[in-house]
Amino acid sequence: MRSTQIRTTFTDFFTSRGHQQVPSSPLIPDDPTLLLANAGMNQFKPYFLGETTPPFPRATSIQKCARTSDIDNVGRTNRHATFFEMMGNFSFGDYFKEDAIAFAWELLTKGYGLEKDKLWITVFEDDDESEHLWRRIGVPASRIQRLGMEDNYWSMGVPGPCGPCSEVNYDRGPAFGKEGGPAIDGERYVEIWNLVFMQFQRGEGDKKGNFPILGELARKGVDTGLGLDRLAAILQDAQNVCTTDLLLPTFDSVQDLAGRACPAEGEEKVSFQVVTEHARSIAFLIADGVLPAKDGRGYILRRLMRRAIRHARCLGIDGPVLPATTASVIGNLSDVWPELTGQAALIEQVVTAEEESFTRTLAQGTRLLDAAITHTREKRSAALPGETAFELADTYGFPLELTVEAAREAGLTVDEERFAALLDGQKKRAKAGGKAKTAEALRKMDTYRELAARLPRTEFLGYEHLSAEATVTGLMSGGTVVPSAGAGAEVELVLDRSPFYAEAGGQIGDTGTLTTTDGTVLRITDTRYGLEGFRVHFAFVLEGELTTGATGEAQVDAERRAGLVRSHSATHILHAVVMATLGDHARQQGSLVEPDRLRFDFAHFTALTPDQLHHIEQAVNGHVLDDPKVTAWHADRAEAEAAGAIALFGEKYGERVRIVDIGDFSRELCGGTHVAHGSQVGTFSLLSESSIGSNLRRVEALTGHSALRHLDTERRLLGELASLLGTRPTEAPGALRKRLEALAAAQETLSRLRAEELRHQAGQLATQAQPVGQGQLVVRLVTGIAPDELRGLVADTLARLGRGPVVVVLGAEHKGKALLASAISSGLHQAGTQASRILAEAARTVGGGSGGRGPLASAGGRHPEALNQALEIAAYEATRLLSNG
Ligand code: SER
């Protein structure tokens, strides 16, 4: 089965079972606790935690994931990867273990046609319920194994959701290793699908990985992940993920570059596979906006690139390896992931630049490394000194793992302890006196000051132009002025004139490119004020060598800027409408203006009602449709204030100020960029309103394309709802109300019938009472009963047996658990007996405990199969009580 069909089979299966199909989130997550998206559930974390109401109770996605925790295994095993597509189904407070297990089993055995007896299951150590469910579905006990925290528990973020897992593994047969099931680690039993039963909220953990549970989740649910690579390997009978159709063209491109086929075994095979696998991660990371850097996610990308390059050199590929291999990834996967084509030029530029710069350091570093290896051997030592590894890392940017790998290939180890000590020492030194970052930051500020004093002020052209001829007047790297910077360098630039808007007044900075006349290409990643009035362009050299004095074409990303101006003008209109609606006190206290999205904070003392929000949204859209002219003019500050311009508290403006008017209803001091006419804002759609402090409210809204997409999603959801209800969207609320009423009536009837049934059952149980001593005893196993019903039933049965000494004990199985309840007559209770005494031993037998004082007691346990035995024990206790009594 081709991977395209594997994907559609998955999506079709879950959408036809009521799951909303959700696109993959980008690899850069919208979550500060996470560097890169590493699981399908990332984007749903707020739903599990109850921070946001999920717009649907179940979802399915195919998520792009990047993980480097197993990077050392890549190429060495058949199954590990640093990038993969994870297919998942999710429930937010909807279904739980039973359905999740049934779905997985049906899809694997029927949808994908996997042989049942090749599937092995693992469950969390104390999760009897899951084991019970798998056995009920037909998996024999011999193919179910229990694993602990390390393997079968998942958590994300702190605080974050967590819960036990159950995993499905596929037995690839004796050619892949020895027998024994997934509990023995290895190649034979491949973990393909992880079902996580999200149940708790976790707190901060210790170094050993233990963490406290803070409580139950607002929405208990399900998070699963089925690895596309691994399933494809099985369904395509490929030995390795590199030989599935997901990676084969890339694997071939590496073989082409090496001029030979990958051998069946050995270190060369590892290198072929590392280059293949990493090329895919690299292409996807860059496509989602990651650029190589010294730290953070940029460092992860840099490490992957450097590792791939080094392995390519081991294969004798001396020329560029990343451009061709990433191009093959784009060619092979862009049908499914169009962002690869969209960013193809950027990918090529970034990998080429990084490869050029790393090739230079690699040559120097390799010489150092080779010398160190020879020297170590001559000394007959088994370990490369930690100092060498540190120097390689510190000066040449060789990640420790690369050094360890190179040493391993030479039959040596690395003194990692010494390395860690050196690194630690460096960190401590850096920390001492709060220096390092501060020192760099201070140095940078000094540099800014020096440049600002020396250079003429940048002429800002961005109100009228998105591109302009500009000259680089200042160039910085690592906090100091440099004369030039080569491909792969991160730099900060000052230009004599610039169309790039620097972040201010809530509007974030522009991005774009700078192409100099001598062919140097830069990606401008942000624009900010280094000092007041001093504009700095943050950039990454993609191609060539940039020197101070170079001249070229500065070009702002036009589409992104169009989104920014829409949001900025919408913010002004919103401000005017909020004040007109709520009063003059409701002034802006802060804002964030992003492309097609805005956040607006204002003073107000209570939450806005739905009517007020509706009115505000309508009024903003009304103004937009009136198409007011947007004009900017300059004046003295006093003049502007006299003209009624709103100046925002805390923002600094010089004596000459810029005023932006929208129609005749909005006048603000503002340096931002705006639409020329109100209608260019497009659609305005309010998303949310919340409190962010005392007397401070926040609204978030979408404009332009984002607003349209949002409305479209809502329309589709309503359409789906209507079609489920078998009616038109306009009739849906009425139809749903009717159904809910009918349901409530049915539930009432049902509970009345159920109560009657239980009364009848109590009557029957009472007739089965046995005389014991002076009293009567009922001990019975009952079926199909819920916990609270069982308590009612014992009490009711007792009540029917009249005045004398009576004991009633009932047991039942409910959702894989044992339930017990007992009641004793009031005479026995007044004489000093507690009903829980009858259950104490019986409860232990079913693996639980009983407690409480009073004439009524209940207990539960994990072993329903021991219920009969437990009832016998309870009968014995009751008989003793009645005979003595
Ligand atoms: N979050 C789990 C995992 O990544 C299941 O999707 O394995």
Short mmCIF file of N, CA and C and ligand atoms in Angstrom, two decimals, residues 39 41 67 86 154 194 196 223-225, ligand 1:
data_model
loop_
_atom_site.label_atom_id
_atom_site.label_comp_id
_atom_site.label_asym_id
_atom_site.label_seq_id
_atom_site.Cartn_x
_atom_site.Cartn_y
_atom_site.Cartn_z
N ALA A 39 4.36 15.80 18.64
CA ALA A 39 3.26 14.84 18.70
C ALA A 39 1.98 15.50 18.21
N MET A 41 -0.78 15.54 19.55
CA MET A 41 -1.61 16.15 20.58
C MET A 41 -1.18 17.56 20.96
N ARG A 67 11.63 15.02 16.38
CA ARG A 67 12.13 14.58 17.68
C ARG A 67 13.58 14.21 17.53
N MET A 86 2.86 11.65 11.95
CA MET A 86 2.14 10.84 12.94
C MET A 86 0.65 10.97 12.72
N TRP A 154 2.74 8.75 28.91
CA TRP A 154 3.04 9.91 28.07
C TRP A 154 2.65 11.17 28.81
N ASN A 194 0.66 4.17 19.37
CA ASN A 194 0.60 4.46 20.79
C ASN A 194 -0.76 5.05 21.14
N VAL A 196 -2.73 6.79 24.02
CA VAL A 196 -2.54 7.41 25.33
C VAL A 196 -3.91 7.73 25.92
N ASP A 223 -5.43 10.28 23.09
CA ASP A 223 -4.45 10.86 22.16
C ASP A 223 -3.70 9.68 21.58
N THR A 224 -3.80 9.48 20.28
CA THR A 224 -3.06 8.34 19.74
C THR A 224 -2.11 8.80 18.65
N GLY A 225 -1.11 7.97 18.39
CA GLY A 225 -0.16 8.28 17.34
C GLY A 225 0.28 7.01 16.64
N1 SER B 1 1.38 11.51 22.15
C1 SER B 1 1.64 10.12 21.90
C2 SER B 1 2.93 9.89 21.18
O1 SER B 1 3.44 10.81 20.61
C3 SER B 1 0.51 9.49 21.11
O2 SER B 1 0.15 10.26 20.03
O3 SER B 1 3.42 8.80 21.19
#
